[in-house]
Structure formats: structure tokens, C-alpha cells
Short mmCIF file of C-alpha atoms in Angstrom, two decimals:
data_model
loop_
_atom_site.label_atom_id
_atom_site.label_comp_id
_atom_site.label_asym_id
_atom_site.label_seq_id
_atom_site.Cartn_x
_atom_site.Cartn_y
_atom_site.Cartn_z
CA MET A 1 8.46 16.09 11.44
CA LEU A 2 8.56 18.19 14.63
CA VAL A 3 8.55 21.97 14.96
CA SER A 4 10.04 23.59 18.05
CA ASN A 5 10.98 26.98 19.43
CA GLN A 6 12.73 28.23 22.55
CA SER A 7 9.55 28.77 24.54
CA SER A 8 7.56 25.60 23.72
CA PRO A 9 8.06 21.83 23.30
CA SER A 10 8.24 20.22 19.88
CA VAL A 11 4.94 19.68 18.10
CA PRO A 12 4.17 17.77 14.89
CA LEU A 13 4.38 19.97 11.80
CA CYS A 14 1.12 18.52 10.48
CA GLN A 15 -0.71 19.97 13.51
CA VAL A 16 0.88 23.37 12.97
CA LEU A 17 -0.14 23.29 9.29
CA PHE A 18 -3.67 22.29 10.26
CA HIS A 19 -4.04 25.22 12.69
CA ALA A 20 -2.44 27.64 10.22
CA SER A 21 -4.89 26.46 7.56
CA ASN A 22 -7.79 27.08 9.91
CA ALA A 23 -6.39 30.56 10.50
CA VAL A 24 -6.38 31.26 6.75
CA LYS A 25 -9.87 29.78 6.44
CA GLN A 26 -11.21 32.08 9.18
CA VAL A 27 -9.58 35.19 7.71
CA LEU A 28 -11.15 34.42 4.33
CA ALA A 29 -14.47 34.19 6.21
CA GLY A 30 -13.89 37.63 7.75
CA GLN A 31 -12.40 36.86 11.18
CA SER A 32 -9.37 38.69 12.57
CA LEU A 33 -6.21 36.59 12.64
CA THR A 34 -5.41 37.95 16.11
CA GLU A 35 -8.75 36.70 17.40
CA PHE A 36 -8.26 33.26 15.89
CA LEU A 37 -4.76 32.83 17.32
CA GLU A 38 -6.18 33.21 20.83
CA SER A 39 -7.81 29.79 20.34
CA VAL A 40 -4.59 28.00 19.28
CA PRO A 41 -2.94 25.76 21.90
CA LYS A 42 -0.21 27.68 23.71
CA GLU A 43 2.57 25.26 22.79
CA GLN A 44 1.76 25.66 19.06
CA LYS A 45 0.88 29.36 18.92
CA SER A 46 4.32 30.72 18.00
CA ALA A 47 4.80 28.34 15.06
CA VAL A 48 1.21 28.73 13.86
CA GLN A 49 1.48 32.51 14.00
CA SER A 50 4.73 32.49 12.05
CA ILE A 51 3.33 30.38 9.22
CA SER A 52 -0.09 32.03 9.10
CA PHE A 53 1.46 35.52 9.00
CA TYR A 54 3.70 34.44 6.12
CA CYS A 55 0.70 33.02 4.28
CA MET A 56 -1.23 36.27 4.77
CA ARG A 57 1.64 38.19 3.19
CA HIS A 58 1.61 35.93 0.11
CA LEU A 59 -1.99 34.81 -0.01
CA LEU A 60 -3.01 36.12 -3.40
CA SER A 61 -0.21 34.47 -5.35
CA SER A 62 -1.03 31.15 -3.66
CA GLN A 63 -4.68 31.61 -4.58
CA LYS A 64 -3.74 32.13 -8.21
CA LEU A 65 -1.43 29.12 -8.17
CA SER A 66 -4.26 27.01 -6.74
CA GLN A 67 -6.51 28.07 -9.63
CA GLN A 68 -4.03 26.49 -12.02
CA LEU A 69 -3.85 23.29 -9.99
CA LEU A 70 -7.56 22.73 -9.41
CA THR A 71 -9.82 21.79 -12.31
CA LYS A 72 -12.85 23.02 -10.37
CA LYS A 73 -13.63 24.79 -7.08
CA ALA A 74 -12.10 23.27 -3.94
CA PRO A 75 -14.50 20.82 -2.24
CA ASN A 76 -14.67 22.91 0.95
CA SER A 77 -13.00 25.86 2.67
CA LEU A 78 -10.71 23.75 4.86
CA VAL A 79 -9.26 21.80 1.91
CA TYR A 80 -8.78 25.10 0.08
CA ALA A 81 -6.96 26.64 3.04
CA LEU A 82 -4.69 23.60 3.42
CA LEU A 83 -3.74 23.93 -0.22
CA LEU A 84 -3.01 27.66 0.13
CA VAL A 85 -0.80 27.20 3.19
CA SER A 86 1.22 24.39 1.66
CA LEU A 87 1.70 26.34 -1.59
CA CYS A 88 2.98 29.30 0.42
CA LEU A 89 5.57 27.11 2.14
CA LEU A 90 6.56 25.33 -1.06
CA SER A 91 7.16 28.74 -2.64
CA VAL A 92 9.52 29.96 0.12
CA PRO A 93 12.77 29.19 -1.80
CA LYS A 94 11.54 30.98 -4.95
CA ARG A 95 10.32 34.00 -2.98
CA HIS A 96 13.54 34.17 -0.98
CA ALA A 97 15.60 34.11 -4.15
CA LYS A 98 13.72 37.15 -5.41
CA ALA A 99 13.90 38.83 -1.99
CA LEU A 100 17.67 38.46 -1.89
CA GLU A 101 17.90 40.41 -5.14
CA LEU A 102 15.90 43.23 -3.50
CA ASP A 103 17.75 42.93 -0.17
CA GLN A 104 14.36 42.36 1.45
CA LEU A 105 14.55 38.86 2.89
CA ASP A 106 11.74 37.66 5.14
CA GLU A 107 13.37 35.23 7.55
CA SER A 108 10.26 34.75 9.67
CA VAL A 109 9.38 31.31 8.24
CA PRO A 110 11.72 28.30 8.38
CA PHE A 111 12.67 26.48 5.20
CA TYR A 112 11.27 22.97 4.75
CA GLN A 113 12.13 20.46 2.06
CA ALA A 114 9.38 20.06 -0.52
CA PHE A 115 8.78 16.39 0.27
CA THR A 116 8.35 17.28 3.95
CA ILE A 117 5.70 19.89 3.22
CA VAL A 118 3.80 17.50 0.93
CA ASP A 119 3.90 14.61 3.41
CA GLU A 120 2.97 16.73 6.45
CA THR A 121 0.13 18.47 4.60
CA VAL A 122 -1.33 15.10 3.62
CA LYS A 123 -1.14 14.08 7.29
CA ALA A 124 -2.85 17.36 8.23
CA THR A 125 -5.82 16.55 5.97
CA GLN A 126 -6.50 13.51 8.14
CA LEU A 127 -6.99 15.62 11.28
CA HIS A 128 -10.55 16.58 10.31
CA LYS A 129 -13.37 14.70 8.62
CA LYS A 130 -14.00 17.57 6.17
CA SER A 131 -10.53 17.22 4.69
CA ALA A 132 -9.67 13.55 5.26
CA ALA A 133 -11.54 12.36 2.16
CA PHE A 134 -9.55 14.72 -0.04
CA LYS A 135 -5.98 13.83 0.91
CA GLY A 136 -5.49 12.37 -2.56
CA LEU A 137 -6.50 15.67 -4.17
CA ILE A 138 -4.11 17.64 -1.95
CA ASN A 139 -1.29 15.19 -2.62
CA ALA A 140 -1.82 15.35 -6.40
CA CYS A 141 -1.94 19.17 -6.47
CA LEU A 142 1.21 19.60 -4.40
CA ARG A 143 3.23 17.01 -6.32
CA ARG A 144 2.21 18.67 -9.57
CA TYR A 145 3.36 22.02 -8.19
CA VAL A 146 6.76 20.53 -7.28
CA ARG A 147 7.13 19.13 -10.82
CA GLU A 148 5.90 22.22 -12.68
CA GLU A 149 6.85 25.08 -10.35
CA ASP A 150 8.69 27.25 -12.88
CA ALA A 151 6.03 26.79 -15.56
CA LEU A 152 3.22 27.65 -13.13
CA TRP A 153 4.98 30.79 -11.92
CA SER A 154 5.77 31.89 -15.48
CA LEU A 155 2.03 32.24 -16.12
CA LEU A 156 1.85 34.79 -13.28
CA LYS A 157 4.93 36.86 -14.08
CA ASP A 158 2.90 39.81 -15.45
CA ASP A 159 0.17 39.64 -12.82
CA GLU A 160 0.48 42.78 -10.65
CA GLU A 161 -1.77 41.45 -7.89
CA CYS A 162 0.35 38.31 -7.69
CA GLN A 163 3.59 40.29 -7.73
CA PHE A 164 2.65 42.54 -4.80
CA ASN A 165 0.07 40.35 -3.02
CA TYR A 166 -2.53 43.04 -2.42
CA PRO A 167 -6.10 43.43 -3.71
CA LYS A 168 -6.24 45.30 -7.00
CA TRP A 169 -8.07 48.30 -5.49
CA TRP A 170 -5.37 48.65 -2.81
CA ILE A 171 -2.57 48.62 -5.38
CA GLN A 172 -4.33 51.21 -7.53
CA LEU A 173 -4.96 53.54 -4.59
CA ILE A 174 -1.33 53.40 -3.39
CA LYS A 175 -0.11 53.90 -6.96
CA LYS A 176 -2.34 56.97 -7.35
CA SER A 177 -1.41 58.41 -3.93
CA TYR A 178 2.36 57.85 -4.14
CA PRO A 179 3.27 57.64 -7.85
CA THR A 180 7.05 57.57 -7.27
CA GLN A 181 7.06 55.41 -4.11
CA TRP A 182 4.17 52.99 -4.50
CA GLU A 183 6.26 49.87 -5.18
CA ASN A 184 8.46 50.57 -2.17
CA VAL A 185 5.40 51.08 0.04
CA LEU A 186 3.82 47.78 -1.03
CA ASN A 187 7.00 45.69 -0.91
CA ALA A 188 8.20 47.05 2.43
CA ALA A 189 4.83 46.41 4.09
CA ASN A 190 5.08 42.73 3.11
CA LEU A 191 8.03 42.28 5.48
CA PRO A 192 7.64 41.73 9.23
CA GLY A 193 8.41 44.81 11.32
CA PRO A 194 11.32 44.98 13.76
CA LEU A 195 10.89 44.52 17.51
CA THR A 196 10.83 48.07 18.87
CA LEU A 197 10.79 49.02 22.54
CA ARG A 198 9.80 52.19 24.34
CA VAL A 199 11.93 52.78 27.41
CA ASN A 200 9.86 53.68 30.48
CA ARG A 201 11.55 56.94 31.44
CA LYS A 202 9.66 57.00 34.75
CA LYS A 203 11.71 53.99 35.83
CA ILE A 204 15.02 54.15 33.94
CA ARG A 205 16.99 56.37 31.59
CA ARG A 206 17.43 55.06 28.05
CA GLU A 207 21.23 55.08 28.43
CA GLU A 208 21.01 52.81 31.48
CA PHE A 209 18.54 50.48 29.79
CA CYS A 210 20.77 50.18 26.72
CA GLN A 211 23.71 49.34 28.96
CA THR A 212 21.79 46.28 30.22
CA LEU A 213 21.13 45.24 26.62
CA THR A 214 24.81 45.56 25.77
CA GLU A 215 25.79 43.50 28.81
CA SER A 216 23.31 40.82 27.67
CA GLY A 217 24.78 40.75 24.16
CA ILE A 218 21.67 42.22 22.52
CA ASP A 219 22.30 44.42 19.45
CA TYR A 220 20.11 47.48 19.00
CA GLN A 221 19.81 50.91 17.45
CA LEU A 222 18.25 54.10 18.82
CA TYR A 223 15.33 55.94 17.27
CA GLY A 224 13.63 59.16 18.36
CA GLU A 225 13.63 60.10 22.04
CA ASP A 226 12.57 56.86 23.74
CA ALA A 227 12.73 54.06 21.16
CA VAL A 228 15.19 51.18 21.06
CA ILE A 229 14.97 48.91 18.00
CA LEU A 230 16.37 45.41 18.47
CA ASN A 231 18.35 44.18 15.48
CA LYS A 232 17.03 40.66 16.03
CA ALA A 233 13.61 39.73 17.37
CA MET A 234 13.36 37.71 20.57
CA PRO A 235 10.70 36.68 23.10
CA VAL A 236 9.84 39.74 25.17
CA GLN A 237 10.24 37.75 28.37
CA ALA A 238 13.94 37.40 27.52
CA ILE A 239 14.47 41.19 27.30
CA PRO A 240 16.20 42.47 30.46
CA GLY A 241 13.77 44.55 32.51
CA PHE A 242 10.65 43.79 30.46
CA GLU A 243 8.93 41.85 33.24
CA GLN A 244 9.76 44.71 35.65
CA GLY A 245 8.09 47.28 33.40
CA LEU A 246 11.29 49.04 32.33
CA CYS A 247 10.14 48.97 28.71
CA ALA A 248 7.16 48.18 26.50
CA VAL A 249 6.75 47.07 22.90
CA GLN A 250 5.66 49.94 20.64
CA ASP A 251 6.42 50.78 17.01
CA ALA A 252 8.78 53.71 16.52
CA GLY A 253 6.19 55.55 14.43
CA ALA A 254 3.58 55.20 17.16
CA GLN A 255 5.99 56.70 19.68
CA LEU A 256 5.94 60.03 17.86
CA ALA A 257 2.55 60.77 19.43
CA GLY A 258 4.12 61.16 22.85
CA THR A 259 6.70 63.64 21.61
CA LEU A 260 4.37 65.85 19.55
CA LEU A 261 2.11 66.89 22.42
CA PRO A 262 3.87 69.35 24.80
CA VAL A 263 2.55 67.73 27.97
CA LYS A 264 3.31 69.34 31.34
CA ASP A 265 2.63 68.33 34.93
CA GLY A 266 -0.93 68.89 36.10
CA MET A 267 -2.56 68.98 32.63
CA GLN A 268 -5.91 67.38 31.89
CA VAL A 269 -5.40 65.04 28.91
CA LEU A 270 -7.86 62.96 26.91
CA ASP A 271 -6.78 59.86 25.00
CA ALA A 272 -9.66 59.09 22.67
CA CYS A 273 -9.89 55.52 21.29
CA ALA A 274 -7.12 54.59 23.73
CA ALA A 275 -6.73 50.80 23.41
CA PRO A 276 -4.33 49.05 23.65
CA GLY A 277 -2.77 51.91 25.62
CA GLY A 278 0.76 52.35 24.29
CA LYS A 279 0.29 56.05 23.58
CA THR A 280 -1.59 56.48 26.87
CA ALA A 281 1.35 55.06 28.79
CA HIS A 282 3.87 57.13 26.83
CA LEU A 283 2.17 60.41 27.79
CA LEU A 284 2.03 59.31 31.44
CA GLU A 285 5.76 58.61 31.30
CA ARG A 286 6.53 62.10 30.01
CA ALA A 287 4.63 64.16 32.61
CA ASP A 288 2.57 63.90 35.80
CA ILE A 289 -0.83 64.44 34.18
CA TYR A 290 -4.49 63.65 34.75
CA MET A 291 -5.41 61.14 32.06
CA THR A 292 -8.88 60.23 30.79
CA ALA A 293 -8.71 57.25 28.42
CA VAL A 294 -11.85 56.32 26.49
CA ASP A 295 -12.48 53.26 24.34
CA ILE A 296 -15.73 51.68 23.21
CA ASP A 297 -14.41 48.11 23.63
CA GLN A 298 -14.42 47.04 27.29
CA LYS A 299 -12.18 44.03 26.60
CA ARG A 300 -9.57 46.21 24.91
CA LEU A 301 -9.88 48.83 27.65
CA SER A 302 -9.04 46.11 30.18
CA ARG A 303 -5.78 45.65 28.28
CA VAL A 304 -5.06 49.36 28.75
CA GLU A 305 -5.49 48.91 32.50
CA GLN A 306 -3.25 45.83 32.54
CA ASN A 307 -0.54 47.60 30.55
CA LEU A 308 -0.62 50.69 32.76
CA LYS A 309 -0.41 48.59 35.92
CA HIS A 310 2.51 46.59 34.49
CA LEU A 311 4.41 49.81 33.75
CA GLY A 312 3.52 51.39 37.10
CA HIS A 313 1.32 54.19 35.69
CA TYR A 314 -2.11 53.24 37.05
CA SER A 315 -3.25 55.66 39.77
CA ASP A 316 -6.18 57.81 40.89
CA LYS A 317 -5.09 60.34 38.24
CA VAL A 318 -6.06 57.86 35.52
CA LYS A 319 -9.71 57.47 34.50
CA LEU A 320 -10.67 54.64 32.14
CA LEU A 321 -14.08 54.87 30.46
CA SER A 322 -15.68 52.24 28.22
CA GLU A 323 -17.85 54.53 26.09
CA ASP A 324 -18.46 55.61 22.51
CA VAL A 325 -16.04 58.52 22.29
CA SER A 326 -18.13 60.20 19.58
CA ASP A 327 -21.07 60.52 22.01
CA VAL A 328 -19.54 63.02 24.45
CA SER A 329 -22.83 63.41 26.32
CA ALA A 330 -22.43 59.85 27.58
CA TRP A 331 -19.06 60.30 29.29
CA TRP A 332 -17.84 63.93 29.36
CA ASP A 333 -18.27 65.80 32.67
CA GLY A 334 -18.02 69.23 31.05
CA LYS A 335 -14.46 70.02 32.15
CA LEU A 336 -12.34 71.12 29.19
CA PHE A 337 -9.13 69.27 28.33
CA ASP A 338 -5.72 70.86 27.89
CA MET A 339 -4.84 68.26 25.27
CA ILE A 340 -6.63 65.66 23.21
CA MET A 341 -4.98 62.73 21.47
CA ALA A 342 -7.44 61.43 18.86
CA ASP A 343 -6.04 58.13 17.59
CA VAL A 344 -9.21 57.54 15.59
CA PRO A 345 -10.46 54.26 14.08
CA CYS A 346 -9.17 53.66 10.56
CA THR A 347 -8.51 50.93 8.00
CA ALA A 348 -5.12 50.25 9.66
CA SER A 349 -3.56 50.16 6.20
CA GLY A 350 -0.27 51.44 7.66
CA ILE A 351 0.33 48.47 9.94
CA VAL A 352 -0.20 45.53 7.57
CA ARG A 353 3.33 44.25 8.14
CA ARG A 354 2.34 43.54 11.76
CA HIS A 355 -1.25 42.54 10.93
CA PRO A 356 -1.07 41.11 7.39
CA ASP A 357 -4.65 39.85 7.50
CA ILE A 358 -5.84 43.47 7.27
CA LYS A 359 -5.41 43.65 3.50
CA TRP A 360 -7.77 40.68 3.06
CA LEU A 361 -10.31 41.84 5.66
CA ARG A 362 -10.72 45.36 4.27
CA GLN A 363 -12.90 46.45 1.37
CA GLU A 364 -12.46 49.64 -0.64
CA SER A 365 -15.81 50.86 0.69
CA ASP A 366 -14.42 50.74 4.24
CA ILE A 367 -12.31 53.84 3.57
CA GLN A 368 -15.32 56.15 3.25
CA LYS A 369 -17.02 54.52 6.24
CA THR A 370 -14.03 55.12 8.51
CA ALA A 371 -13.53 58.63 7.12
CA ASP A 372 -17.13 59.51 8.02
CA LEU A 373 -16.67 58.10 11.54
CA GLN A 374 -13.41 60.01 11.97
CA ARG A 375 -15.11 63.30 11.11
CA LYS A 376 -17.94 62.56 13.53
CA ILE A 377 -15.45 61.88 16.34
CA VAL A 378 -13.40 64.99 15.62
CA LYS A 379 -16.48 67.24 15.48
CA ASN A 380 -17.64 66.04 18.88
CA LEU A 381 -14.23 66.08 20.56
CA TRP A 382 -13.33 69.59 19.46
CA GLN A 383 -15.92 71.09 21.83
CA THR A 384 -14.20 69.43 24.82
CA LEU A 385 -10.87 71.22 24.16
CA LYS A 386 -9.80 74.38 26.02
CA PRO A 387 -8.98 77.55 24.08
CA GLY A 388 -5.22 77.35 23.63
CA GLY A 389 -5.35 73.57 23.96
CA TYR A 390 -3.73 71.06 21.60
CA PHE A 391 -5.46 68.46 19.42
CA LEU A 392 -3.42 65.65 17.87
CA TYR A 393 -5.14 63.75 15.05
CA ILE A 394 -3.64 60.30 14.40
CA THR A 395 -4.34 57.34 12.14
CA CYS A 396 -2.29 54.22 11.39
CA SER A 397 -3.24 54.51 7.72
CA VAL A 398 -1.46 55.30 4.46
CA PHE A 399 -4.65 56.24 2.62
CA PRO A 400 -4.91 60.05 2.12
CA GLN A 401 -8.68 59.93 2.70
CA GLU A 402 -7.91 59.10 6.34
CA GLY A 403 -4.91 61.42 6.62
CA GLU A 404 -4.22 64.67 4.81
CA GLN A 405 -7.77 65.03 3.55
CA GLN A 406 -9.03 64.79 7.14
CA ALA A 407 -6.48 67.35 8.37
CA GLN A 408 -7.74 69.77 5.72
CA PHE A 409 -11.31 69.04 6.84
CA ILE A 410 -10.41 70.05 10.41
CA GLU A 411 -8.88 73.31 9.22
CA GLN A 412 -11.94 74.11 7.09
CA THR A 413 -14.51 73.07 9.69
CA PHE A 414 -13.23 74.85 12.80
CA ALA A 415 -12.49 78.57 12.47
CA ASP A 416 -10.51 78.43 15.72
CA ALA A 417 -8.22 75.59 14.57
CA CYS A 418 -4.61 76.53 13.91
CA ARG A 419 -2.54 73.80 12.28
CA LEU A 420 0.96 73.40 13.71
CA GLU A 421 4.03 71.59 12.45
CA ALA A 422 3.77 67.78 12.54
CA PRO A 423 5.12 64.88 10.45
CA GLY A 424 1.99 64.45 8.33
CA GLN A 425 2.12 61.16 6.41
CA LEU A 426 4.73 58.62 7.50
CA LEU A 427 5.30 55.79 5.03
CA PRO A 428 6.95 52.44 5.74
CA LEU A 429 9.74 52.82 3.17
CA ALA A 430 12.80 50.65 2.68
CA THR A 431 16.17 52.42 2.35
CA VAL A 432 19.71 51.32 1.54
CA ASP A 433 20.65 51.49 5.22
CA ASN A 434 17.39 49.96 6.43
CA PRO A 435 15.85 47.57 3.87
CA ARG A 436 13.28 46.81 6.55
CA PRO A 437 11.54 50.11 7.48
CA LEU A 438 12.05 51.29 11.04
CA GLN A 439 8.45 52.47 11.49
CA ASP A 440 4.94 51.62 10.36
CA GLY A 441 2.67 53.89 8.34
CA PHE A 442 1.07 56.71 10.37
CA PHE A 443 -0.49 60.10 9.84
CA TYR A 444 -0.06 62.96 12.34
CA ALA A 445 -1.68 66.40 12.27
CA LEU A 446 -1.40 68.78 15.26
CA PHE A 447 -3.75 71.67 15.92
CA GLN A 448 -4.08 74.37 18.55
CA LYS A 449 -7.41 75.90 19.46
CA LYS A 450 -7.15 79.69 19.11
#
């Protein structure tokens, strides 16, 4: 059985399953899925990413199914991961049937016949000595699942964790925070997000860019001031003008940052925690400003530089600093900023549809840790802002402890902080017109220093 896509040659499905299983194994051990995928062979990366993302979205139900199929603990982590991945793929038809009822179909993973998944998974076990000896166990578990699928699922029908595929603490927190919307928030975030572009207004008007899409037969819809959402995902290299820097990939919710700050030519602007640089680039596209972008991770800061060069925004007016933004004494030259964009570290609970491993990497205790770090950063940055200057607080989180509660902290902590109108909490919610939400989960609070 071969798997292929437009950008790579065909590869055996068993190899794809093996790499996807290693991805699941590493996530369960605490490694980022994004980091792991960098090690996957280029010709297999697209297929492995597709399957591993799908498995991350449905991991908990597969874990609970595996508990019914195994009489004792799996012999090792690789065998366990192979079982989880194959159960996810075997469950695709059942999940899709339910999704069709909700008008929330995830079409990111191809459908395979059950016998194909069983056979290819057994072949995958033979690709490593740690799993080869247990091909019989994998084969027996999967064939039992095929025979008893409905009965196995019936035992999980009242299991809330299995239904929504989130840790129990996450479900309870969303339920408490959004009592009338919690199911929508959880379900919608289990779908892959749309491919959204930000048109580079320094190079082309959005109307002109959209004309090239129309001429290329690409369907789209407009959002906000600079966003173009493609109705069907495609390789970015196939998007007209992408290689020339006419557009960049950025979620529609993330693009709000560039429109909330009233940037004008000549202003001194700080982008704190800047990587990967989408918001940095957006501000540079909207005005001729002096930009200082700070990020503690040198590798991620290099990506900011690459992205700015690709879009044509890298110049002597841009200063990139690899420093701890909370330690202003290490990088600040004493000159006050006209505007500060503080896209502070957070649990990233608002972007799980694009990074589904997040819900398995986070612990409930992480919320307080990130909230404490956010307050430390804000306290130190506030002193670098001019009187009359603007401060935009941003997180890609849906947890109130990292959003509204922090905005209230800023108001209570700084006597010279005046809160202005801003969107506040954005939730990834499905609607009748858009069953797949158009933006991720973000929080925005804007302040002006009196």
C-alpha cells in the first residue's frame, strides 16, 4: 500500500504509520510534535503530519479503546503508539459519521479499508526490533477491534473525556469559563483550521492579489482588513505570489494585532516575544516604523529574520534581539517606545486545532506558571512605554487566567493605565455559515499610558 501527495513520491503506508507512531510516542514522552516532524524524511513528512495530527485530535478515545483490547500494559511505548495510531485510523468511518451529523467533518485524513490498516500496521511493527516481536499482539488487538467495534464504542458512550478528547481538567475549566459555549469550543478546536493568508500591503493591494487567485481558480473569502481565507487548503508554494513575498500564512485572529495598534510612520515599536514574526511583519507592512523585536529563543528569532527578508521588510530600521524580554536591563537602551506589542508566553490553549499535541503536553499547573511569567513581563515592559503610548496585551489562550484576569491585573497594578476598546476573548466557535471557525482562540487587551 503506497501513500502519495502532490509534492512527494509514493511511500509505503507502513513507513508512514511507523513514523506517525513515533510521533505519538514522543508527544506522550513530552516532546513537541513540531520538533519531532523536523526529523521525518522530507518525502514522508506531509503524510506523517496528516496522520499524527489526526491521532492527536482523537488520542484519548484511542487510549481508552486500547485499555479494552489489552489484558495488561503494552510491552513498550512503541508498541503502544502503533496500537493508538491504528485504532485512530480504524475509527475514521465511525467518527466521520458522527461529524456529518454535526456538519463538522475533518477531511484531513484519507480513508483506508480496515484490512489495509491492519496489514500495514503489522508490517510497521517489523521496522524496529522493539516492536517486531509483538506483531502478533498488534494483529490480534486490531482484528478484535474490527469484529467488536460497536460493542467497544458502546462502553465509552457516556465517557466525557472520550467524547471530546481532552484531559478532564481542560474540559472542566472550559465548561466553567464558558457554560453556554463549552461544547462548541471543544468540538470546533478538534477540527483543522483553514489556510489563511495575510496580504503584504507593502507589495500589493488585496484586491489585486485576490484577482490573481480568481484567475488561478482558487476560491476564497475575505476577513478583516488584510486576511484572505482559502476555501480549500493547498501547498503554499502553489499560491500565486507566495514565493515572491506577496502574502504570508497567518491566522485571521492573529492578524487583529496589526489593526488594533494605531501605528504611524516614524514610531518606535517594540514586539516582545516576537517569534515567529507574523505580527512583527504585519506592523511593518502598515507603517514605516522603527521595530525592535525581542525573543529569548535564538533559533526562533532566526525565523523572524528569514520571514522578514522573504517579505521584504528587513532593513536597518529593524533590530532583532535574542534576550529574555522580562529582563529589560539586559537589552533596553533606555529610549521609550511609542507602542509595545506584548504577545506573551501562554499555554497556547487557543491554537490546539493547529497544534493538537498541546492538549497532551500541558498540565493544569502550567496555567499558573504562565500567568506568573506574564505578569513579570508586563511589569517590566510597562516602564519602557512613553506617556501616551499604547500597550497591546495578547495571548493565544482561551483560559481566563491568561486573558481577562490578566487585563484586570494591568488595570489594578498601573495607576497610569487606561484600558481602551479591544476584542477581549476570541473563541474558535463553529457557526451555521462557518462550521469550521475562521479564527483561532486569542485574547486582546489594549491600554494607553496616561
